[in-house]
Amino acid sequence: MKPKAAVKMIVDILMTAALLFLMGYQFWGDAAHEWAGAGMFVLFILHHILNRGWYRALTKGRYSPVRVFQLVINLLLLLVMMGQMVSGIILSRCVFSFLPISGGMSFARLLHMAAAYWGFVLMALHLGLHWNMVSGRLGKVLGHSRSSRWRTIAGRTAGIGLAVYGFFAFISRDLPDYMFLRTQFVFMDFSEPVALFYLDYLAMMGFFIFAAHYLSRGMKHYEEKYWEFTGTVSDSPRRSGNHGRRKAELGAGRTYRNHRT
């Protein structure tokens, strides 16, 4: 693995770990939560620096449905993360307490609450949209250079089970109410086992990763079927090697049909 790719993977792993840590505020207290949030902010900036090529590519290429979906998720995640950072600084009693900030606490609390849960969901969706890359890198680290049929079946079965459990955890823990501010206070069970809490949040993350991954796969599949049906070739990078051959086949087919008519 190239050094830059390794750094990207480490940053992404640390961001995921920080996200899960931050969701368990009741277990760690104010100071730990604030320092973890500040660390998340640094990792967030570093993530964007390492992936700055994404911004340069925004004006290039065709916008397929999958690319539009990715763009919407990424922009929403950017807005939500900025909302988390700003509201976190306003509410800070430890890390940023030296700043002369007064007022706006009620609004900042609601913004921080909604942004935290939206950020959790959007980060999981973002991971799901890049799951092929993530699993590929993890496979290299674990030494799985070739895919195994049984490993694939076991992985998908476990993924389905985790996603189903995660969906019910998402509903039972009232995350939709927090996201849409139908409830303006988060219920925290301080006596809950830490392991159970994080099992539920890992499962919820798994649900949104699973949903985004297979939704994007389905969109790509139907997009390719559409281009084949209309006699046009998609500009998807993984199909670029077949562009010339596919165009020739389609062109020959049209010539043959025109000749017959």
mmCIF file of C-alpha atoms in Angstrom:
data_model
loop_
_atom_site.group_PDB
_atom_site.id
_atom_site.type_symbol
_atom_site.label_atom_id
_atom_site.label_comp_id
_atom_site.label_asym_id
_atom_site.label_seq_id
_atom_site.Cartn_x
_atom_site.Cartn_y
_atom_site.Cartn_z
ATOM 1 C CA MET A 1 0.000 0.000 0.000
ATOM 2 C CA LYS A 2 1.307 3.444 -0.932
ATOM 3 C CA PRO A 3 2.129 5.823 1.956
ATOM 4 C CA LYS A 4 -0.608 8.306 1.018
ATOM 5 C CA ALA A 5 -3.222 5.541 0.836
ATOM 6 C CA ALA A 6 -2.054 4.245 4.221
ATOM 7 C CA VAL A 7 -2.373 7.723 5.753
ATOM 8 C CA LYS A 8 -5.870 8.092 4.271
ATOM 9 C CA MET A 9 -6.912 4.748 5.735
ATOM 10 C CA ILE A 10 -5.517 5.620 9.182
ATOM 11 C CA VAL A 11 -7.292 8.996 9.157
ATOM 12 C CA ASP A 12 -10.583 7.363 8.129
ATOM 13 C CA ILE A 13 -10.280 4.700 10.846
ATOM 14 C CA LEU A 14 -9.525 7.349 13.475
ATOM 15 C CA MET A 15 -12.496 9.448 12.315
ATOM 16 C CA THR A 16 -14.806 6.430 12.571
ATOM 17 C CA ALA A 17 -13.487 5.587 16.043
ATOM 18 C CA ALA A 18 -13.852 9.228 17.144
ATOM 19 C CA LEU A 19 -17.413 9.346 15.811
ATOM 20 C CA LEU A 20 -18.426 6.271 17.811
ATOM 21 C CA PHE A 21 -16.670 7.603 20.916
ATOM 22 C CA LEU A 22 -18.486 10.932 20.622
ATOM 23 C CA MET A 23 -21.894 9.246 20.360
ATOM 24 C CA GLY A 24 -21.318 7.736 23.824
ATOM 25 C CA TYR A 25 -21.108 11.089 25.589
ATOM 26 C CA GLN A 26 -22.749 9.794 28.768
ATOM 27 C CA PHE A 27 -19.922 7.331 29.422
ATOM 28 C CA TRP A 28 -16.960 9.704 29.132
ATOM 29 C CA GLY A 29 -18.038 13.140 30.341
ATOM 30 C CA ASP A 30 -17.610 16.706 29.091
ATOM 31 C CA ALA A 31 -13.823 17.030 28.925
ATOM 32 C CA ALA A 32 -13.222 13.775 27.035
ATOM 33 C CA HIS A 33 -16.102 14.582 24.684
ATOM 34 C CA GLU A 34 -14.711 18.029 23.896
ATOM 35 C CA TRP A 35 -11.152 16.828 23.297
ATOM 36 C CA ALA A 36 -12.415 14.015 21.081
ATOM 37 C CA GLY A 37 -14.540 16.546 19.192
ATOM 38 C CA ALA A 38 -11.526 18.817 18.691
ATOM 39 C CA GLY A 39 -9.543 15.820 17.442
ATOM 40 C CA MET A 40 -12.390 14.968 15.077
ATOM 41 C CA PHE A 41 -12.251 18.515 13.719
ATOM 42 C CA VAL A 42 -8.514 18.155 12.989
ATOM 43 C CA LEU A 43 -9.056 14.759 11.324
ATOM 44 C CA PHE A 44 -11.932 16.215 9.290
ATOM 45 C CA ILE A 45 -9.683 18.970 7.920
ATOM 46 C CA LEU A 46 -6.894 16.470 7.229
ATOM 47 C CA HIS A 47 -9.352 14.177 5.426
ATOM 48 C CA HIS A 48 -10.339 17.003 3.088
ATOM 49 C CA ILE A 49 -6.718 17.969 2.441
ATOM 50 C CA LEU A 50 -5.833 14.377 1.552
ATOM 51 C CA ASN A 51 -8.870 14.152 -0.744
ATOM 52 C CA ARG A 52 -8.626 17.639 -2.274
ATOM 53 C CA GLY A 53 -8.618 16.066 -5.741
ATOM 54 C CA TRP A 54 -12.355 15.491 -5.283
ATOM 55 C CA TYR A 55 -12.931 19.268 -5.356
ATOM 56 C CA ARG A 56 -10.835 19.670 -8.507
ATOM 57 C CA ALA A 57 -12.899 16.998 -10.244
ATOM 58 C CA LEU A 58 -16.281 18.583 -9.457
ATOM 59 C CA THR A 59 -16.463 20.417 -12.790
ATOM 60 C CA LYS A 60 -15.207 17.484 -14.838
ATOM 61 C CA GLY A 61 -17.042 14.544 -16.340
ATOM 62 C CA ARG A 62 -20.691 13.607 -16.617
ATOM 63 C CA TYR A 63 -22.930 13.592 -13.563
ATOM 64 C CA SER A 64 -24.519 10.164 -13.377
ATOM 65 C CA PRO A 65 -27.235 9.429 -10.769
ATOM 66 C CA VAL A 66 -24.640 7.755 -8.529
ATOM 67 C CA ARG A 67 -22.304 10.737 -8.767
ATOM 68 C CA VAL A 68 -25.157 13.133 -7.952
ATOM 69 C CA PHE A 69 -26.059 10.968 -4.952
ATOM 70 C CA GLN A 70 -22.442 11.027 -3.755
ATOM 71 C CA LEU A 71 -22.251 14.792 -4.226
ATOM 72 C CA VAL A 72 -25.428 15.391 -2.206
ATOM 73 C CA ILE A 73 -24.235 13.140 0.638
ATOM 74 C CA ASN A 74 -20.788 14.768 0.699
ATOM 75 C CA LEU A 75 -22.127 18.331 0.682
ATOM 76 C CA LEU A 76 -24.689 17.568 3.392
ATOM 77 C CA LEU A 77 -21.973 15.914 5.469
ATOM 78 C CA LEU A 78 -19.739 18.960 5.042
ATOM 79 C CA LEU A 79 -22.530 21.291 6.216
ATOM 80 C CA VAL A 80 -23.446 19.066 9.149
ATOM 81 C CA MET A 81 -19.837 18.713 10.281
ATOM 82 C CA MET A 82 -19.355 22.478 10.154
ATOM 83 C CA GLY A 83 -22.541 22.872 12.189
ATOM 84 C CA GLN A 84 -21.197 20.414 14.751
ATOM 85 C CA MET A 85 -17.879 22.233 15.013
ATOM 86 C CA VAL A 86 -19.399 25.721 15.375
ATOM 87 C CA SER A 87 -22.031 24.639 17.897
ATOM 88 C CA GLY A 88 -19.448 22.594 19.797
ATOM 89 C CA ILE A 89 -17.168 25.622 20.149
ATOM 90 C CA ILE A 90 -20.076 27.757 21.411
ATOM 91 C CA LEU A 91 -21.053 25.102 23.978
ATOM 92 C CA SER A 92 -17.480 24.338 25.044
ATOM 93 C CA ARG A 93 -16.660 24.570 28.750
ATOM 94 C CA CYS A 94 -13.163 23.139 28.508
ATOM 95 C CA VAL A 95 -11.212 23.149 25.229
ATOM 96 C CA PHE A 96 -12.520 26.462 23.844
ATOM 97 C CA SER A 97 -13.560 28.084 27.119
ATOM 98 C CA PHE A 98 -10.951 30.830 26.577
ATOM 99 C CA LEU A 99 -12.963 32.251 23.671
ATOM 100 C CA PRO A 100 -15.128 35.281 24.564
ATOM 101 C CA ILE A 101 -18.408 33.696 23.473
ATOM 102 C CA SER A 102 -21.684 34.575 25.144
ATOM 103 C CA GLY A 103 -25.279 33.909 24.174
ATOM 104 C CA GLY A 104 -26.753 31.574 21.604
ATOM 105 C CA MET A 105 -26.501 28.552 23.891
ATOM 106 C CA SER A 106 -30.058 27.296 23.319
ATOM 107 C CA PHE A 107 -29.736 27.428 19.536
ATOM 108 C CA ALA A 108 -26.242 25.894 19.672
ATOM 109 C CA ARG A 109 -27.508 23.009 21.815
ATOM 110 C CA LEU A 110 -30.288 22.134 19.364
ATOM 111 C CA LEU A 111 -27.951 22.523 16.384
ATOM 112 C CA HIS A 112 -25.334 20.312 18.035
ATOM 113 C CA MET A 113 -27.902 17.661 18.869
ATOM 114 C CA ALA A 114 -29.403 17.476 15.375
ATOM 115 C CA ALA A 115 -26.024 17.769 13.630
ATOM 116 C CA ALA A 116 -24.539 14.983 15.765
ATOM 117 C CA TYR A 117 -27.148 12.423 14.694
ATOM 118 C CA TRP A 118 -27.306 13.612 11.091
ATOM 119 C CA GLY A 119 -23.509 13.472 11.015
ATOM 120 C CA PHE A 120 -23.551 9.893 12.284
ATOM 121 C CA VAL A 121 -25.996 8.805 9.568
ATOM 122 C CA LEU A 122 -24.294 10.753 6.760
ATOM 123 C CA MET A 123 -20.823 9.485 7.685
ATOM 124 C CA ALA A 124 -22.131 5.921 7.565
ATOM 125 C CA LEU A 125 -23.724 6.597 4.153
ATOM 126 C CA HIS A 126 -20.441 8.145 2.992
ATOM 127 C CA LEU A 127 -18.584 4.999 4.080
ATOM 128 C CA GLY A 128 -21.121 2.843 2.262
ATOM 129 C CA LEU A 129 -20.610 4.745 -0.989
ATOM 130 C CA HIS A 130 -16.877 3.966 -0.766
ATOM 131 C CA TRP A 131 -17.226 0.472 0.689
ATOM 132 C CA ASN A 132 -15.534 -1.292 -2.229
ATOM 133 C CA MET A 133 -12.443 0.838 -1.675
ATOM 134 C CA VAL A 134 -12.572 0.385 2.108
ATOM 135 C CA SER A 135 -12.996 -3.391 1.928
ATOM 136 C CA GLY A 136 -10.275 -3.603 -0.728
ATOM 137 C CA ARG A 137 -7.784 -1.784 1.493
ATOM 138 C CA LEU A 138 -8.732 -3.872 4.514
ATOM 139 C CA GLY A 139 -8.347 -7.016 2.424
ATOM 140 C CA LYS A 140 -4.807 -6.011 1.503
ATOM 141 C CA VAL A 141 -3.951 -5.281 5.129
ATOM 142 C CA LEU A 142 -5.377 -8.647 6.230
ATOM 143 C CA GLY A 143 -3.642 -10.453 3.384
ATOM 144 C CA HIS A 144 -6.807 -11.430 1.482
ATOM 145 C CA SER A 145 -5.530 -10.735 -2.010
ATOM 146 C CA ARG A 146 -8.180 -12.893 -3.710
ATOM 147 C CA SER A 147 -11.887 -13.022 -3.071
ATOM 148 C CA SER A 148 -13.325 -16.293 -1.808
ATOM 149 C CA ARG A 149 -16.839 -17.408 -2.705
ATOM 150 C CA TRP A 150 -17.548 -18.637 0.817
ATOM 151 C CA ARG A 151 -16.009 -15.544 2.362
ATOM 152 C CA THR A 152 -18.241 -13.403 0.149
ATOM 153 C CA ILE A 153 -21.360 -15.384 1.113
ATOM 154 C CA ALA A 154 -20.475 -15.233 4.809
ATOM 155 C CA GLY A 155 -19.753 -11.506 4.590
ATOM 156 C CA ARG A 156 -23.034 -10.715 2.845
ATOM 157 C CA THR A 157 -25.033 -12.869 5.267
ATOM 158 C CA ALA A 158 -23.409 -11.147 8.240
ATOM 159 C CA GLY A 159 -23.989 -7.778 6.562
ATOM 160 C CA ILE A 160 -27.704 -8.463 6.112
ATOM 161 C CA GLY A 161 -28.050 -9.618 9.718
ATOM 162 C CA LEU A 162 -26.183 -6.572 11.025
ATOM 163 C CA ALA A 163 -28.229 -4.219 8.830
ATOM 164 C CA VAL A 164 -31.551 -5.653 10.036
ATOM 165 C CA TYR A 165 -30.450 -5.386 13.667
ATOM 166 C CA GLY A 166 -29.144 -1.872 13.015
ATOM 167 C CA PHE A 167 -32.444 -0.745 11.512
ATOM 168 C CA PHE A 168 -34.392 -1.834 14.596
ATOM 169 C CA ALA A 169 -31.771 -0.227 16.862
ATOM 170 C CA PHE A 170 -32.126 3.009 14.866
ATOM 171 C CA ILE A 171 -35.877 3.043 15.520
ATOM 172 C CA SER A 172 -35.792 1.811 19.127
ATOM 173 C CA ARG A 173 -33.167 4.398 20.137
ATOM 174 C CA ASP A 174 -35.320 7.224 18.701
ATOM 175 C CA LEU A 175 -32.656 8.593 16.355
ATOM 176 C CA PRO A 176 -35.266 9.895 13.852
ATOM 177 C CA ASP A 177 -36.798 11.984 16.673
ATOM 178 C CA TYR A 178 -33.402 13.492 17.519
ATOM 179 C CA MET A 179 -32.512 14.137 13.878
ATOM 180 C CA PHE A 180 -35.726 16.048 13.188
ATOM 181 C CA LEU A 181 -35.871 17.626 16.672
ATOM 182 C CA ARG A 182 -39.214 16.038 17.461
ATOM 183 C CA THR A 183 -37.551 15.460 20.831
ATOM 184 C CA GLN A 184 -35.291 18.265 21.986
ATOM 185 C CA PHE A 185 -33.543 16.323 24.735
ATOM 186 C CA VAL A 186 -31.557 13.114 24.296
ATOM 187 C CA PHE A 187 -32.433 10.276 26.642
ATOM 188 C CA MET A 188 -29.213 8.890 28.145
ATOM 189 C CA ASP A 189 -29.151 5.684 30.153
ATOM 190 C CA PHE A 190 -26.074 6.050 32.348
ATOM 191 C CA SER A 191 -26.526 2.512 33.691
ATOM 192 C CA GLU A 192 -26.505 0.892 30.241
ATOM 193 C CA PRO A 193 -23.563 -1.448 29.545
ATOM 194 C CA VAL A 194 -21.010 0.288 27.319
ATOM 195 C CA ALA A 195 -20.646 -2.819 25.137
ATOM 196 C CA LEU A 196 -24.390 -2.948 24.407
ATOM 197 C CA PHE A 197 -24.494 0.749 23.515
ATOM 198 C CA TYR A 198 -21.637 0.472 21.040
ATOM 199 C CA LEU A 199 -22.974 -2.779 19.605
ATOM 200 C CA ASP A 200 -26.175 -0.935 18.711
ATOM 201 C CA TYR A 201 -24.307 2.008 17.200
ATOM 202 C CA LEU A 202 -22.005 -0.254 15.185
ATOM 203 C CA ALA A 203 -25.100 -2.067 13.910
ATOM 204 C CA MET A 204 -26.787 1.229 12.993
ATOM 205 C CA MET A 205 -23.658 2.285 11.154
ATOM 206 C CA GLY A 206 -23.677 -1.095 9.412
ATOM 207 C CA PHE A 207 -27.282 -0.563 8.326
ATOM 208 C CA PHE A 208 -26.520 2.739 6.596
ATOM 209 C CA ILE A 209 -23.276 1.413 5.079
ATOM 210 C CA PHE A 210 -25.199 -1.579 3.714
ATOM 211 C CA ALA A 211 -28.021 0.633 2.389
ATOM 212 C CA ALA A 212 -25.713 3.115 0.642
ATOM 213 C CA HIS A 213 -23.464 0.407 -0.803
ATOM 214 C CA TYR A 214 -26.237 -1.638 -2.373
ATOM 215 C CA LEU A 215 -28.262 1.396 -3.424
ATOM 216 C CA SER A 216 -25.259 2.757 -5.336
ATOM 217 C CA ARG A 217 -24.638 -0.674 -6.873
ATOM 218 C CA GLY A 218 -28.247 -0.859 -8.005
ATOM 219 C CA MET A 219 -28.091 2.646 -9.472
ATOM 220 C CA LYS A 220 -24.910 1.786 -11.391
ATOM 221 C CA HIS A 221 -26.464 -1.426 -12.691
ATOM 222 C CA TYR A 222 -29.597 0.274 -14.015
ATOM 223 C CA GLU A 223 -27.559 3.146 -15.394
ATOM 224 C CA GLU A 224 -25.433 0.735 -17.425
ATOM 225 C CA LYS A 225 -28.572 -1.036 -18.653
ATOM 226 C CA TYR A 226 -29.942 2.341 -19.726
ATOM 227 C CA TRP A 227 -26.802 3.208 -21.714
ATOM 228 C CA GLU A 228 -26.829 -0.189 -23.370
ATOM 229 C CA PHE A 229 -30.509 0.190 -24.249
ATOM 230 C CA THR A 230 -30.033 3.657 -25.747
ATOM 231 C CA GLY A 231 -26.920 2.607 -27.670
ATOM 232 C CA THR A 232 -24.608 4.894 -25.680
ATOM 233 C CA VAL A 233 -21.593 3.985 -23.617
ATOM 234 C CA SER A 234 -21.264 5.131 -20.021
ATOM 235 C CA ASP A 235 -18.116 7.031 -19.127
ATOM 236 C CA SER A 236 -17.702 4.984 -15.938
ATOM 237 C CA PRO A 237 -13.968 4.445 -15.257
ATOM 238 C CA ARG A 238 -14.297 0.702 -14.721
ATOM 239 C CA ARG A 239 -15.830 0.335 -18.189
ATOM 240 C CA SER A 240 -13.283 2.553 -19.950
ATOM 241 C CA GLY A 241 -11.281 -0.385 -21.223
ATOM 242 C CA ASN A 242 -14.272 -1.599 -23.243
ATOM 243 C CA HIS A 243 -15.303 1.762 -24.715
ATOM 244 C CA GLY A 244 -13.851 1.241 -28.163
ATOM 245 C CA ARG A 245 -15.024 -2.338 -28.514
ATOM 246 C CA ARG A 246 -18.504 -1.524 -27.225
ATOM 247 C CA LYS A 247 -18.864 1.483 -29.558
ATOM 248 C CA ALA A 248 -17.775 -0.653 -32.489
ATOM 249 C CA GLU A 249 -20.305 -3.358 -31.581
ATOM 250 C CA LEU A 250 -23.122 -0.847 -31.204
ATOM 251 C CA GLY A 251 -22.140 0.908 -34.409
ATOM 252 C CA ALA A 252 -22.026 -2.359 -36.317
ATOM 253 C CA GLY A 253 -25.429 -3.333 -34.923
ATOM 254 C CA ARG A 254 -27.004 -0.065 -36.054
ATOM 255 C CA THR A 255 -25.422 -0.370 -39.505
ATOM 256 C CA TYR A 256 -26.767 -3.896 -39.868
ATOM 257 C CA ARG A 257 -30.287 -2.879 -38.827
ATOM 258 C CA ASN A 258 -30.260 0.157 -41.145
ATOM 259 C CA HIS A 259 -29.080 -1.997 -44.016
ATOM 260 C CA ARG A 260 -31.929 -4.459 -43.470
ATOM 261 C CA THR A 261 -34.542 -1.721 -43.448
#
